[in-house]
GROMACS .gro file of C-alpha atoms in nm:
model
  464
    1MET     CA    1  10.092   8.215  10.464
    2ALA     CA    2  10.152   7.982  10.754
    3HIS     CA    3   9.904   7.708  10.811
    4HIS     CA    4   9.632   7.800  11.057
    5GLY     CA    5   9.445   7.473  11.072
    6GLY     CA    6   9.229   7.398  11.371
    7GLY     CA    7   9.041   7.621  11.606
    8LEU     CA    8   9.154   7.811  11.911
    9LEU     CA    9   9.192   7.507  12.137
   10ALA     CA   10   9.389   7.315  11.873
   11GLN     CA   11   9.622   7.611  11.826
   12LEU     CA   12   9.670   7.645  12.201
   13ARG     CA   13   9.775   7.278  12.219
   14ARG     CA   14  10.023   7.321  11.931
   15PRO     CA   15  10.119   7.690  11.933
   16PRO     CA   16  10.403   7.851  11.737
   17GLY     CA   17  10.723   7.808  11.935
   18GLY     CA   18  10.634   7.453  12.042
   19ARG     CA   19  10.688   7.367  12.408
   20ASP     CA   20  10.831   7.708  12.497
   21GLY     CA   21  10.543   7.885  12.323
   22ARG     CA   22  10.293   7.676  12.518
   23ILE     CA   23  10.463   7.750  12.851
   24MET     CA   24  10.475   8.122  12.776
   25LEU     CA   25  10.105   8.128  12.688
   26LEU     CA   26  10.024   7.966  13.023
   27ALA     CA   27  10.255   8.212  13.198
   28GLN     CA   28  10.086   8.509  13.032
   29PHE     CA   29   9.741   8.370  13.118
   30LEU     CA   30   9.835   8.353  13.488
   31ASP     CA   31  10.010   8.690  13.478
   32ARG     CA   32   9.702   8.858  13.331
   33ALA     CA   33   9.477   8.678  13.578
   34GLY     CA   34   9.673   8.841  13.860
   35THR     CA   35   9.658   9.173  13.676
   36GLY     CA   36   9.281   9.135  13.646
   37VAL     CA   37   9.256   9.085  14.022
   38TRP     CA   38   9.458   9.399  14.086
   39ALA     CA   39   9.286   9.614  13.822
   40ALA     CA   40   8.945   9.539  13.969
   41SER     CA   41   9.049   9.604  14.330
   42SER     CA   42   9.330   9.863  14.323
   43VAL     CA   43   9.118  10.177  14.357
   44LEU     CA   44   8.922  10.029  14.647
   45TYR     CA   45   9.243   9.904  14.813
   46PHE     CA   46   9.396  10.252  14.804
   47THR     CA   47   9.070  10.403  14.926
   48PHE     CA   48   8.974  10.171  15.212
   49VAL     CA   49   9.308  10.017  15.321
   50THR     CA   50   9.569  10.291  15.269
   51ARG     CA   51   9.309  10.569  15.322
   52LEU     CA   52   9.397  10.787  15.022
   53ASP     CA   53   9.139  11.035  14.895
   54ALA     CA   54   9.013  11.033  14.536
   55GLN     CA   55   9.259  11.301  14.418
   56GLN     CA   56   9.554  11.114  14.568
   57VAL     CA   57   9.444  10.788  14.406
   58GLY     CA   58   9.417  10.954  14.066
   59LEU     CA   59   9.756  11.122  14.103
   60LEU     CA   60   9.914  10.799  14.225
   61LEU     CA   61   9.792  10.589  13.933
   62GLY     CA   62   9.864  10.859  13.675
   63ALA     CA   63  10.218  10.929  13.795
   64ALA     CA   64  10.294  10.557  13.817
   65ALA     CA   65  10.175  10.510  13.458
   66VAL     CA   66  10.407  10.789  13.344
   67ALA     CA   67  10.699  10.619  13.520
   68GLY     CA   68  10.609  10.298  13.337
   69ILE     CA   69  10.677  10.461  13.000
   70ALA     CA   70  11.050  10.415  13.061
   71GLY     CA   71  11.009  10.038  13.108
   72SER     CA   72  10.983   9.950  12.739
   73PRO     CA   73  11.299  10.123  12.607
   74LEU     CA   74  11.494  10.013  12.915
   75ALA     CA   75  11.396   9.651  12.853
   76GLY     CA   76  11.491   9.683  12.486
   77GLN     CA   77  11.837   9.816  12.568
   78LEU     CA   78  11.902   9.547  12.828
   79ALA     CA   79  11.783   9.274  12.590
   80GLU     CA   80  12.062   9.374  12.349
   81ARG     CA   81  12.314   9.273  12.618
   82PHE     CA   82  12.152   9.008  12.839
   83PRO     CA   83  11.935   8.696  12.785
   84VAL     CA   84  11.568   8.784  12.742
   85ARG     CA   85  11.454   8.490  12.954
   86GLY     CA   86  11.657   8.598  13.257
   87LEU     CA   87  11.542   8.958  13.225
   88LEU     CA   88  11.178   8.849  13.206
   89ILE     CA   89  11.216   8.634  13.518
   90GLY     CA   90  11.372   8.935  13.691
   91CYS     CA   91  11.077   9.157  13.597
   92HIS     CA   92  10.826   8.910  13.740
   93LEU     CA   93  11.027   8.875  14.062
   94LEU     CA   94  11.050   9.253  14.091
   95ARG     CA   95  10.671   9.276  14.057
   96LEU     CA   96  10.638   9.005  14.322
   97GLY     CA   97  10.852   9.215  14.554
   98THR     CA   98  10.666   9.540  14.490
   99MET     CA   99  10.328   9.378  14.555
  100ASP     CA  100  10.459   9.248  14.887
  101LEU     CA  101  10.600   9.592  14.971
  102LEU     CA  102  10.262   9.743  14.890
  103LEU     CA  103  10.116   9.567  15.193
  104LEU     CA  104  10.375   9.739  15.416
  105CYS     CA  105  10.337  10.092  15.275
  106ASP     CA  106  10.102  10.340  15.436
  107GLY     CA  107  10.184  10.690  15.307
  108PHE     CA  108  10.139  10.850  14.965
  109VAL     CA  109  10.510  10.891  14.887
  110PRO     CA  110  10.610  10.528  14.963
  111LEU     CA  111  10.304  10.405  14.771
  112LEU     CA  112  10.401  10.622  14.473
  113ALA     CA  113  10.754  10.480  14.469
  114VAL     CA  114  10.627  10.123  14.486
  115MET     CA  115  10.363  10.172  14.216
  116ALA     CA  116  10.608  10.351  13.985
  117LEU     CA  117  10.847  10.057  14.013
  118THR     CA  118  10.558   9.816  13.955
  119CYS     CA  119  10.451   9.993  13.635
  120LEU     CA  120  10.812  10.011  13.515
  121ALA     CA  121  10.853   9.634  13.559
  122GLU     CA  122  10.514   9.564  13.401
  123ARG     CA  123  10.590   9.757  13.082
  124ALA     CA  124  10.938   9.605  13.065
  125ALA     CA  125  10.791   9.255  13.102
  126LYS     CA  126  10.544   9.311  12.816
  127THR     CA  127  10.823   9.426  12.585
  128LEU     CA  128  11.037   9.126  12.680
  129GLU     CA  129  10.743   8.892  12.620
  130MET     CA  130  10.701   9.041  12.274
  131LEU     CA  131  11.071   9.004  12.199
  132PHE     CA  132  11.078   8.646  12.333
  133ALA     CA  133  10.781   8.555  12.112
  134THR     CA  134  10.931   8.729  11.809
  135ARG     CA  135  11.248   8.525  11.838
  136ALA     CA  136  11.082   8.195  11.934
  137THR     CA  137  10.796   8.190  11.682
  138GLY     CA  138  10.956   8.349  11.377
  139GLY     CA  139  10.724   8.381  11.078
  140ARG     CA  140  10.422   8.266  11.282
  141ARG     CA  141  10.437   8.555  11.526
  142SER     CA  142  10.096   8.685  11.412
  143THR     CA  143   9.933   8.355  11.508
  144TYR     CA  144  10.114   8.358  11.840
  145GLN     CA  145  10.006   8.716  11.904
  146ALA     CA  146   9.645   8.613  11.846
  147LEU     CA  147   9.679   8.325  12.093
  148THR     CA  148   9.842   8.561  12.343
  149ARG     CA  149   9.552   8.804  12.315
  150SER     CA  150   9.297   8.526  12.364
  151ALA     CA  151   9.481   8.377  12.662
  152ALA     CA  152   9.541   8.719  12.819
  153ASN     CA  153   9.177   8.823  12.790
  154ALA     CA  154   9.060   8.495  12.937
  155GLY     CA  155   9.306   8.539  13.225
  156TYR     CA  156   9.197   8.897  13.281
  157ALA     CA  157   8.833   8.789  13.297
  158LEU     CA  158   8.920   8.515  13.547
  159GLY     CA  159   9.107   8.765  13.763
  160ALA     CA  160   8.817   9.009  13.758
  161GLY     CA  161   8.587   8.726  13.869
  162VAL     CA  162   8.818   8.636  14.158
  163ALA     CA  163   8.835   9.002  14.258
  164ALA     CA  164   8.456   9.021  14.264
  165ILE     CA  165   8.453   8.759  14.540
  166GLY     CA  166   8.699   8.957  14.752
  167LEU     CA  167   8.516   9.283  14.689
  168ALA     CA  168   8.190   9.119  14.794
  169VAL     CA  169   8.351   9.033  15.130
  170GLY     CA  170   8.469   9.392  15.152
  171THR     CA  171   8.702   9.372  15.455
  172GLU     CA  172   9.055   9.510  15.468
  173ASN     CA  173   9.193   9.156  15.495
  174ALA     CA  174   8.998   9.058  15.185
  175TYR     CA  175   9.161   9.344  14.992
  176ARG     CA  176   9.503   9.239  15.120
  177ALA     CA  177   9.432   8.881  15.011
  178LEU     CA  178   9.365   9.008  14.658
  179VAL     CA  179   9.703   9.186  14.657
  180LEU     CA  180   9.870   8.862  14.768
  181GLY     CA  181   9.685   8.676  14.493
  182ASN     CA  182   9.834   8.914  14.236
  183ALA     CA  183  10.180   8.865  14.389
  184LEU     CA  184  10.136   8.487  14.376
  185SER     CA  185  10.062   8.506  14.004
  186PHE     CA  186  10.401   8.671  13.947
  187ALA     CA  187  10.581   8.400  14.146
  188VAL     CA  188  10.418   8.121  13.943
  189THR     CA  189  10.476   8.309  13.617
  190ALA     CA  190  10.848   8.348  13.695
  191ALA     CA  191  10.872   7.975  13.770
  192LEU     CA  192  10.708   7.893  13.437
  193VAL     CA  193  10.937   8.125  13.240
  194ARG     CA  194  11.234   7.956  13.407
  195ARG     CA  195  11.125   7.629  13.242
  196THR     CA  196  11.164   7.777  12.892
  197ARG     CA  197  11.481   7.797  12.688
  198GLU     CA  198  11.642   8.121  12.578
  199PRO     CA  199  11.514   8.177  12.222
  200ARG     CA  200  11.765   8.174  11.943
  201GLY     CA  201  11.790   8.443  11.677
  202GLY     CA  202  11.889   8.746  11.879
  203GLY     CA  203  11.892   8.941  11.554
  204ARG     CA  204  12.244   9.081  11.577
  205VAL     CA  205  12.387   9.047  11.226
  206ALA     CA  206  12.368   8.789  10.951
  207ALA     CA  207  12.667   8.847  10.727
  208ARG     CA  208  12.675   8.751  10.364
  209ALA     CA  209  12.901   8.474  10.248
  210GLY     CA  210  13.260   8.589  10.241
  211VAL     CA  211  13.208   8.880  10.481
  212PRO     CA  212  13.400   8.851  10.810
  213VAL     CA  213  13.200   8.798  11.130
  214ARG     CA  214  13.388   9.088  11.290
  215ALA     CA  215  13.113   9.314  11.152
  216GLU     CA  216  12.905   9.196  11.448
  217HIS     CA  217  13.115   9.422  11.667
  218ARG     CA  218  13.014   9.730  11.471
  219PRO     CA  219  12.761   9.953  11.645
  220ALA     CA  220  12.402   9.859  11.573
  221PRO     CA  221  12.159  10.120  11.439
  222GLY     CA  222  11.990  10.322  11.710
  223PRO     CA  223  11.612  10.372  11.723
  224TRP     CA  224  11.642  10.716  11.881
  225ARG     CA  225  11.820  10.848  11.569
  226ASP     CA  226  11.590  10.672  11.322
  227ARG     CA  227  11.325  10.936  11.258
  228GLY     CA  228  11.129  10.708  11.028
  229TYR     CA  229  11.082  10.453  11.304
  230LEU     CA  230  11.012  10.721  11.562
  231ARG     CA  231  10.743  10.855  11.327
  232PHE     CA  232  10.583  10.509  11.326
  233VAL     CA  233  10.593  10.496  11.708
  234LEU     CA  234  10.447  10.846  11.739
  235LEU     CA  235  10.157  10.760  11.506
  236ASP     CA  236  10.105  10.431  11.690
  237ILE     CA  237   9.990  10.629  11.996
  238PRO     CA  238   9.656  10.741  11.841
  239MET     CA  239   9.636  10.394  11.684
  240SER     CA  240   9.603  10.261  12.042
  241LEU     CA  241   9.325  10.489  12.165
  242ASP     CA  242   9.069  10.207  12.155
  243ASP     CA  243   9.189  10.111  12.504
  244SER     CA  244   9.100  10.446  12.660
  245VAL     CA  245   8.777  10.479  12.462
  246LEU     CA  246   8.654  10.141  12.586
  247ASN     CA  247   8.767  10.169  12.948
  248VAL     CA  248   8.721  10.542  13.009
  249GLY     CA  249   8.530  10.713  12.729
  250LEU     CA  250   8.227  10.489  12.690
  251PRO     CA  251   8.162  10.433  13.065
  252LEU     CA  252   8.193  10.805  13.151
  253TRP     CA  253   7.980  10.908  12.853
  254LEU     CA  254   7.710  10.663  12.960
  255VAL     CA  255   7.712  10.790  13.318
  256ASN     CA  256   7.735  11.164  13.250
  257HIS     CA  257   7.567  11.218  12.912
  258THR     CA  258   7.295  10.955  12.880
  259SER     CA  259   7.012  10.812  13.086
  260ALA     CA  260   7.120  10.453  13.012
  261PRO     CA  261   7.135  10.223  13.317
  262HIS     CA  262   7.476  10.211  13.482
  263ALA     CA  263   7.453   9.830  13.480
  264PHE     CA  264   7.548   9.845  13.112
  265VAL     CA  265   7.902   9.958  13.196
  266PRO     CA  266   8.033   9.605  13.273
  267ALA     CA  267   7.876   9.488  12.946
  268PHE     CA  268   8.143   9.683  12.755
  269LEU     CA  269   8.417   9.467  12.909
  270VAL     CA  270   8.216   9.148  12.861
  271ILE     CA  271   8.161   9.224  12.491
  272ASN     CA  272   8.527   9.308  12.446
  273THR     CA  273   8.654   8.996  12.622
  274VAL     CA  274   8.424   8.755  12.440
  275LEU     CA  275   8.488   8.901  12.094
  276VAL     CA  276   8.866   8.905  12.143
  277VAL     CA  277   8.877   8.544  12.264
  278VAL     CA  278   8.650   8.422  11.982
  279LEU     CA  279   8.772   8.632  11.687
  280GLN     CA  280   9.137   8.727  11.747
  281LEU     CA  281   9.283   8.413  11.586
  282ARG     CA  282   9.067   8.450  11.274
  283VAL     CA  283   9.144   8.818  11.233
  284SER     CA  284   9.518   8.757  11.274
  285ALA     CA  285   9.513   8.479  11.016
  286ARG     CA  286   9.365   8.719  10.759
  287ALA     CA  287   9.612   8.998  10.837
  288GLU     CA  288   9.938   8.805  10.858
  289GLY     CA  289  10.255   8.965  10.724
  290PRO     CA  290  10.372   9.327  10.722
  291HIS     CA  291  10.176   9.446  10.417
  292ARG     CA  292   9.847   9.307  10.542
  293ALA     CA  293   9.926   9.450  10.885
  294ALA     CA  294   9.973   9.791  10.722
  295ALA     CA  295   9.636   9.753  10.553
  296ALA     CA  296   9.482   9.666  10.891
  297VAL     CA  297   9.587  10.011  11.017
  298THR     CA  298   9.333  10.182  10.790
  299LEU     CA  299   9.068   9.932  10.896
  300TYR     CA  300   9.147  10.032  11.253
  301GLY     CA  301   9.086  10.396  11.165
  302ALA     CA  302   8.758  10.311  10.993
  303ALA     CA  303   8.629  10.107  11.287
  304MET     CA  304   8.725  10.376  11.539
  305ALA     CA  305   8.561  10.646  11.328
  306ALA     CA  306   8.242  10.441  11.301
  307GLY     CA  307   8.237  10.386  11.677
  308CYS     CA  308   8.283  10.757  11.746
  309VAL     CA  309   8.002  10.848  11.503
  310VAL     CA  310   7.767  10.603  11.677
  311VAL     CA  311   7.846  10.760  12.017
  312ALA     CA  312   7.800  11.114  11.881
  313VAL     CA  313   7.471  11.067  11.696
  314GLY     CA  314   7.318  10.760  11.860
  315THR     CA  315   7.316  10.851  12.228
  316GLY     CA  316   7.098  11.160  12.213
  317GLY     CA  317   6.767  10.970  12.219
  318GLY     CA  318   6.592  10.776  12.491
  319THR     CA  319   6.734  10.547  12.755
  320TRP     CA  320   6.734  10.222  12.559
  321ALA     CA  321   6.839  10.382  12.232
  322ALA     CA  322   7.145  10.528  12.407
  323ALA     CA  323   7.224  10.194  12.569
  324ALA     CA  324   7.198  10.012  12.235
  325ALA     CA  325   7.416  10.273  12.064
  326LEU     CA  326   7.686  10.239  12.329
  327LEU     CA  327   7.684   9.859  12.301
  328ILE     CA  328   7.726   9.890  11.923
  329ALA     CA  329   8.007  10.139  11.979
  330ALA     CA  330   8.175   9.890  12.214
  331MET     CA  331   8.161   9.627  11.938
  332LEU     CA  332   8.313   9.867  11.684
  333VAL     CA  333   8.589   9.973  11.923
  334THR     CA  334   8.661   9.605  11.990
  335ALA     CA  335   8.683   9.548  11.612
  336ALA     CA  336   8.940   9.827  11.604
  337GLU     CA  337   9.130   9.660  11.889
  338LEU     CA  338   9.141   9.333  11.694
  339MET     CA  339   9.301   9.521  11.403
  340ARG     CA  340   9.543   9.708  11.627
  341SER     CA  341   9.664   9.393  11.799
  342VAL     CA  342   9.754   9.254  11.455
  343SER     CA  343   9.912   9.564  11.306
  344SER     CA  344  10.101   9.720  11.595
  345TRP     CA  345  10.323   9.425  11.687
  346GLU     CA  346  10.377   9.300  11.333
  347LEU     CA  347  10.479   9.643  11.205
  348ALA     CA  348  10.696   9.719  11.510
  349VAL     CA  349  10.893   9.402  11.429
  350SER     CA  350  10.892   9.428  11.049
  351LEU     CA  351  10.997   9.794  11.035
  352ALA     CA  352  11.293   9.745  11.272
  353PRO     CA  353  11.644   9.649  11.152
  354GLU     CA  354  11.677   9.285  11.249
  355ARG     CA  355  12.012   9.312  11.423
  356ALA     CA  356  11.890   9.591  11.653
  357ARG     CA  357  11.540   9.458  11.697
  358ALA     CA  358  11.543   9.446  12.077
  359SER     CA  359  11.618   9.815  12.126
  360TYR     CA  360  11.375   9.912  11.849
  361LEU     CA  361  11.092   9.708  12.003
  362GLY     CA  362  11.165   9.871  12.336
  363VAL     CA  363  11.101  10.213  12.182
  364ALA     CA  364  10.791  10.084  12.002
  365GLY     CA  365  10.649   9.964  12.332
  366MET     CA  366  10.637  10.324  12.453
  367ALA     CA  367  10.338  10.398  12.229
  368GLN     CA  368  10.090  10.205  12.441
  369SER     CA  369  10.246  10.334  12.764
  370VAL     CA  370  10.204  10.694  12.649
  371GLN     CA  371   9.849  10.623  12.537
  372LYS     CA  372   9.759  10.478  12.877
  373SER     CA  373   9.882  10.799  13.040
  374ALA     CA  374   9.756  11.058  12.793
  375GLY     CA  375   9.449  10.883  12.647
  376PRO     CA  376   9.218  10.923  12.949
  377LEU     CA  377   9.314  11.292  12.980
  378LEU     CA  378   9.243  11.347  12.610
  379LEU     CA  379   8.900  11.187  12.639
  380THR     CA  380   8.790  11.354  12.961
  381GLY     CA  381   8.949  11.694  12.910
  382VAL     CA  382   8.893  11.745  12.536
  383VAL     CA  383   8.666  11.495  12.363
  384MET     CA  384   8.383  11.466  12.615
  385ALA     CA  385   8.409  11.831  12.712
  386ALA     CA  386   8.326  11.917  12.350
  387GLY     CA  387   8.024  11.688  12.345
  388PRO     CA  388   7.917  11.501  12.029
  389ALA     CA  389   8.140  11.725  11.816
  390GLY     CA  390   8.437  11.602  12.018
  391TRP     CA  391   8.360  11.241  11.931
  392LEU     CA  392   8.319  11.324  11.561
  393THR     CA  393   8.651  11.511  11.563
  394LEU     CA  394   8.827  11.223  11.738
  395GLY     CA  395   8.693  10.970  11.486
  396ALA     CA  396   8.794  11.183  11.188
  397ALA     CA  397   9.142  11.246  11.333
  398VAL     CA  398   9.213  10.879  11.402
  399ALA     CA  399   9.088  10.776  11.057
  400GLY     CA  400   9.306  11.039  10.889
  401LEU     CA  401   9.614  10.949  11.088
  402SER     CA  402   9.560  10.580  11.009
  403VAL     CA  403   9.597  10.661  10.637
  404VAL     CA  404   9.917  10.855  10.707
  405GLN     CA  405  10.052  10.565  10.915
  406ARG     CA  406   9.976  10.307  10.648
  407ARG     CA  407  10.146  10.508  10.373
  408ALA     CA  408  10.456  10.569  10.586
  409CYS     CA  409  10.477  10.198  10.673
  410GLU     CA  410  10.441  10.092  10.310
  411ARG     CA  411  10.723  10.328  10.209
  412ARG     CA  412  10.953  10.190  10.476
  413LEU     CA  413  10.865   9.829  10.390
  414ALA     CA  414  10.950   9.902  10.026
  415ALA     CA  415  11.284  10.049  10.134
  416LEU     CA  416  11.362   9.745  10.347
  417ALA     CA  417  11.274   9.514  10.058
  418ALA     CA  418  11.508   9.711   9.835
  419SER     CA  419  11.787   9.675  10.090
  420ALA     CA  420  11.755   9.296  10.067
  421GLU     CA  421  11.842   9.296   9.694
  422PRO     CA  422  12.193   9.176   9.599
  423ALA     CA  423  12.437   9.465   9.566
  424ALA     CA  424  12.489   9.389   9.194
  425ASP     CA  425  12.120   9.436   9.127
  426ARG     CA  426  12.097   9.767   9.312
  427PRO     CA  427  12.141  10.095   9.124
  428ALA     CA  428  12.467  10.277   9.168
  429GLY     CA  429  12.485  10.566   9.409
  430THR     CA  430  12.356  10.402   9.725
  431GLY     CA  431  12.665  10.527   9.897
  432VAL     CA  432  13.014  10.397   9.973
  433GLY     CA  433  13.066  10.276  10.326
  434VAL     CA  434  12.695  10.294  10.406
  435ALA     CA  435  12.493   9.985  10.491
  436PRO     CA  436  12.256   9.889  10.206
  437GLU     CA  437  11.959   9.896  10.443
  438THR     CA  438  12.047  10.247  10.556
  439ALA     CA  439  12.101  10.365  10.199
  440ALA     CA  440  11.765  10.227  10.088
  441LEU     CA  441  11.585  10.383  10.385
  442ARG     CA  442  11.760  10.713  10.325
  443SER     CA  443  11.659  10.712   9.959
  444ALA     CA  444  11.299  10.660  10.071
  445GLY     CA  445  11.326  10.945  10.319
  446MET     CA  446  11.276  10.714  10.615
  447THR     CA  447  11.594  10.769  10.818
  448ASP     CA  448  11.659  11.142  10.794
  449GLY     CA  449  12.031  11.102  10.831
  450VAL     CA  450  12.066  10.778  11.027
  451THR     CA  451  12.386  10.580  10.990
  452ASP     CA  452  12.429  10.240  11.142
  453GLY     CA  453  12.799  10.183  11.120
  454MET     CA  454  12.774   9.871  10.903
  455PRO     CA  455  13.039   9.820  10.634
  456ASP     CA  456  12.922   9.800  10.275
  457GLY     CA  457  12.819   9.451  10.181
  458VAL     CA  458  12.677   9.350  10.518
  459THR     CA  459  12.302   9.330  10.557
  460ASP     CA  460  12.053   9.201  10.803
  461GLY     CA  461  11.933   8.847  10.773
  462PRO     CA  462  11.643   8.760  10.545
  463ARG     CA  463  11.317   8.933  10.630
  464ARG     CA  464  11.032   8.723  10.748
   0.00000   0.00000   0.00000
């Protein structure tokens, strides 16, 4: 295990990736600060400045989120062909432009086009940040992910605080100033990313000694034909439901199904932000590496199930009992989030063939995008409509799927480990003309017919 000496501040001063890692952490802090400003003010901006009604606002944000799903795989494909750093700068500049255009748009259709493009660029940027960090930090990516989470949450909290000032003023110009503040964060973030160096280790192909480099020109494996990886991505969607439960489920349940004071709703975000900033680094240190990340998936399921049980059985009493139960549920859901932030990224990287990692990570990034679109509908239309039984069913389903996800990940990790063995040590019958990695995955039932075009004897580089 990598050394994790020092606390959060010490790690922020000397993060994985050195100078570039430090610059990227600052860039992500400022990016999320701008995002926090926008998240806290967007609904009111659309309501009081562009004069949309509630149904139009909901449709606008939902449709834009759906458009954003395409951002992750698009970024992954482009990162196979172009420098990640330049693409990331381009995404931030595109977001700068769309925020400026937002101030000039007045009708629903132009606003929808602008917001769809904004969400597309946002999801693409997050995938590129993940890929940049994966290449720049190597084996210490779990530590870097923990620092990213802490910095992002602190930035988000700062942005929400800035937005509160503008919302207190409440004028149209104050709302427009908040939009400009978000745009400014993208301009500064792009300037910071420009100061970094393109990370090495694009993950194309590492040939064995004696094997010609021309194998690099063979087609890389494709994530869309790798059913084992697609199964991981599909199961990663319910493994991300903590986001919707915290931001949609708990607040709406408090308002509509309990007599708890509405002032407790902001406490959910406060609890989440504080616990993530304080605990993320420690949790990541204990769950470093693919096998521990796979184990964290079942812990995620357990924490989510516990939180759902608390909501179902603990909010039927009096006012303060319901409030206490919801605060405990918020802590349990945050514990699940801490596990998810460790497992999702680490497994997305570790389960992908190294030489096609960019395109694979692009597909993996779709899981959270889909969850952000479908999760709120699942909670409002199904879970809460069914009452306490809906929460119990959700908890049981997530816990069960977490076990399925862990077992599938362990099987694929074992197949990847087998593919790293020297050819002489591998049993006969892995297939002539088939890449060892593909043969091993196929024998484990994890590719369902995928071929990657690699000649026999060529493998990916050593696994981290």
